[in-house]
mmCIF file of N, CA and C in Angstrom:
data_model
loop_
_atom_site.group_PDB
_atom_site.id
_atom_site.type_symbol
_atom_site.label_atom_id
_atom_site.label_comp_id
_atom_site.label_asym_id
_atom_site.label_seq_id
_atom_site.Cartn_x
_atom_site.Cartn_y
_atom_site.Cartn_z
ATOM 1 N N MET A 1 0.859 -1.171 0.000
ATOM 2 C CA MET A 1 0.000 0.000 0.000
ATOM 3 C C MET A 1 0.901 1.228 0.000
ATOM 4 N N ASP A 2 0.638 2.176 -0.889
ATOM 5 C CA ASP A 2 1.453 3.373 -0.897
ATOM 6 C C ASP A 2 0.858 4.429 0.032
ATOM 7 N N ALA A 3 1.654 5.442 0.363
ATOM 8 C CA ALA A 3 1.238 6.459 1.329
ATOM 9 C C ALA A 3 -0.003 7.207 0.865
ATOM 10 N N LYS A 4 -0.186 7.336 -0.444
ATOM 11 C CA LYS A 4 -1.324 8.077 -0.964
ATOM 12 C C LYS A 4 -2.648 7.385 -0.631
ATOM 13 N N HIS A 5 -2.628 6.070 -0.458
ATOM 14 C CA HIS A 5 -3.851 5.318 -0.202
ATOM 15 C C HIS A 5 -3.934 4.777 1.227
ATOM 16 N N SER A 6 -3.044 5.197 2.108
ATOM 17 C CA SER A 6 -3.083 4.698 3.477
ATOM 18 C C SER A 6 -4.115 5.468 4.296
ATOM 19 N N ASP A 7 -4.618 4.816 5.324
ATOM 20 C CA ASP A 7 -5.613 5.420 6.201
ATOM 21 C C ASP A 7 -4.980 5.608 7.573
ATOM 22 N N PRO A 8 -4.810 6.850 8.041
ATOM 23 C CA PRO A 8 -4.157 7.063 9.337
ATOM 24 C C PRO A 8 -4.913 6.425 10.497
ATOM 25 N N ARG A 9 -6.220 6.232 10.360
ATOM 26 C CA ARG A 9 -6.970 5.583 11.445
ATOM 27 C C ARG A 9 -6.477 4.165 11.677
ATOM 28 N N LEU A 10 -6.077 3.479 10.616
ATOM 29 C CA LEU A 10 -5.574 2.113 10.771
ATOM 30 C C LEU A 10 -4.317 2.091 11.624
ATOM 31 N N LEU A 11 -3.472 3.101 11.468
ATOM 32 C CA LEU A 11 -2.258 3.194 12.275
ATOM 33 C C LEU A 11 -2.626 3.354 13.751
ATOM 34 N N PHE A 12 -3.536 4.252 14.053
ATOM 35 C CA PHE A 12 -3.946 4.453 15.442
ATOM 36 C C PHE A 12 -4.609 3.213 16.014
ATOM 37 N N GLU A 13 -5.491 2.581 15.266
ATOM 38 C CA GLU A 13 -6.224 1.422 15.765
ATOM 39 C C GLU A 13 -5.321 0.232 16.044
ATOM 40 N N SER A 14 -4.216 0.125 15.326
ATOM 41 C CA SER A 14 -3.335 -1.031 15.506
ATOM 42 C C SER A 14 -2.159 -0.758 16.438
ATOM 43 N N THR A 15 -2.004 0.456 16.910
ATOM 44 C CA THR A 15 -0.907 0.811 17.806
ATOM 45 C C THR A 15 -1.200 0.286 19.210
ATOM 46 N N PRO A 16 -0.221 -0.360 19.863
ATOM 47 C CA PRO A 16 -0.481 -0.938 21.177
ATOM 48 C C PRO A 16 -0.636 0.089 22.297
ATOM 49 N N GLY A 17 -0.129 1.292 22.139
ATOM 50 C CA GLY A 17 -0.229 2.313 23.180
ATOM 51 C C GLY A 17 -1.549 3.067 23.113
ATOM 52 N N ALA A 18 -1.828 3.830 24.169
ATOM 53 C CA ALA A 18 -3.049 4.637 24.237
ATOM 54 C C ALA A 18 -2.774 5.994 23.597
ATOM 55 N N TYR A 19 -3.190 6.149 22.351
ATOM 56 C CA TYR A 19 -2.925 7.380 21.601
ATOM 57 C C TYR A 19 -4.215 8.025 21.122
ATOM 58 N N LEU A 20 -4.138 9.344 21.000
ATOM 59 C CA LEU A 20 -5.261 10.158 20.563
ATOM 60 C C LEU A 20 -4.751 11.087 19.468
ATOM 61 N N GLY A 21 -5.469 11.166 18.356
ATOM 62 C CA GLY A 21 -5.095 12.064 17.264
ATOM 63 C C GLY A 21 -6.072 13.224 17.199
ATOM 64 N N LEU A 22 -5.540 14.434 17.084
ATOM 65 C CA LEU A 22 -6.375 15.625 17.023
ATOM 66 C C LEU A 22 -6.205 16.341 15.693
ATOM 67 N N ARG A 23 -7.301 16.911 15.201
ATOM 68 C CA ARG A 23 -7.235 17.778 14.032
ATOM 69 C C ARG A 23 -6.728 19.141 14.498
ATOM 70 N N PRO A 24 -6.342 20.016 13.584
ATOM 71 C CA PRO A 24 -5.864 21.352 13.972
ATOM 72 C C PRO A 24 -6.885 22.148 14.792
ATOM 73 N N ASP A 25 -8.180 21.871 14.613
ATOM 74 C CA ASP A 25 -9.199 22.575 15.391
ATOM 75 C C ASP A 25 -9.526 21.847 16.705
ATOM 76 N N LEU A 26 -8.645 20.934 17.112
ATOM 77 C CA LEU A 26 -8.696 20.195 18.372
ATOM 78 C C LEU A 26 -9.893 19.250 18.496
ATOM 79 N N VAL A 27 -10.375 18.752 17.385
ATOM 80 C CA VAL A 27 -11.409 17.724 17.367
ATOM 81 C C VAL A 27 -10.709 16.377 17.246
ATOM 82 N N ILE A 28 -11.136 15.394 18.022
ATOM 83 C CA ILE A 28 -10.521 14.068 17.978
ATOM 84 C C ILE A 28 -10.777 13.448 16.605
ATOM 85 N N SER A 29 -9.714 13.010 15.956
ATOM 86 C CA SER A 29 -9.855 12.409 14.630
ATOM 87 C C SER A 29 -9.587 10.914 14.629
ATOM 88 N N ALA A 30 -8.820 10.424 15.607
ATOM 89 C CA ALA A 30 -8.511 8.997 15.673
ATOM 90 C C ALA A 30 -8.046 8.655 17.080
ATOM 91 N N VAL A 31 -8.317 7.437 17.496
ATOM 92 C CA VAL A 31 -7.840 6.933 18.785
ATOM 93 C C VAL A 31 -7.411 5.485 18.616
ATOM 94 N N SER A 32 -6.514 5.063 19.471
ATOM 95 C CA SER A 32 -6.091 3.661 19.430
ATOM 96 C C SER A 32 -7.070 2.822 20.244
ATOM 97 N N ASN A 33 -7.079 1.535 19.966
ATOM 98 C CA ASN A 33 -7.931 0.623 20.738
ATOM 99 C C ASN A 33 -7.530 0.632 22.209
ATOM 100 N N ALA A 34 -6.236 0.801 22.483
ATOM 101 C CA ALA A 34 -5.772 0.869 23.872
ATOM 102 C C ALA A 34 -6.326 2.112 24.563
ATOM 103 N N TYR A 35 -6.450 3.212 23.848
ATOM 104 C CA TYR A 35 -7.049 4.436 24.414
ATOM 105 C C TYR A 35 -8.507 4.180 24.774
ATOM 106 N N LEU A 36 -9.229 3.526 23.866
ATOM 107 C CA LEU A 36 -10.636 3.223 24.143
ATOM 108 C C LEU A 36 -10.772 2.335 25.370
ATOM 109 N N ALA A 37 -9.902 1.357 25.503
ATOM 110 C CA ALA A 37 -9.960 0.453 26.658
ATOM 111 C C ALA A 37 -9.615 1.203 27.938
ATOM 112 N N ALA A 38 -8.594 2.066 27.901
ATOM 113 C CA ALA A 38 -8.166 2.793 29.091
ATOM 114 C C ALA A 38 -9.210 3.786 29.559
ATOM 115 N N THR A 39 -9.956 4.364 28.628
ATOM 116 C CA THR A 39 -10.968 5.358 28.976
ATOM 117 C C THR A 39 -12.369 4.751 29.090
ATOM 118 N N GLN A 40 -12.452 3.445 28.876
ATOM 119 C CA GLN A 40 -13.722 2.718 28.923
ATOM 120 C C GLN A 40 -14.780 3.383 28.046
ATOM 121 N N THR A 41 -14.384 3.701 26.805
ATOM 122 C CA THR A 41 -15.285 4.307 25.841
ATOM 123 C C THR A 41 -15.298 3.466 24.574
ATOM 124 N N SER A 42 -16.119 3.854 23.628
ATOM 125 C CA SER A 42 -16.154 3.184 22.344
ATOM 126 C C SER A 42 -16.124 4.231 21.231
ATOM 127 N N SER A 43 -15.730 3.822 20.053
ATOM 128 C CA SER A 43 -15.706 4.765 18.939
ATOM 129 C C SER A 43 -17.094 4.867 18.340
ATOM 130 N N ALA A 44 -17.396 6.040 17.836
ATOM 131 C CA ALA A 44 -18.728 6.272 17.269
ATOM 132 C C ALA A 44 -18.808 5.871 15.814
#
């Protein structure tokens, strides 16, 4: 898969650490599964 067709959400979802991605306007754009587990939330 080349960079032009990659999905950054896949990177966050597969990362073992608890990570949160923000857009420039500070809206959450992606989270890792570990983040969801640590915060006891689910993705919408």
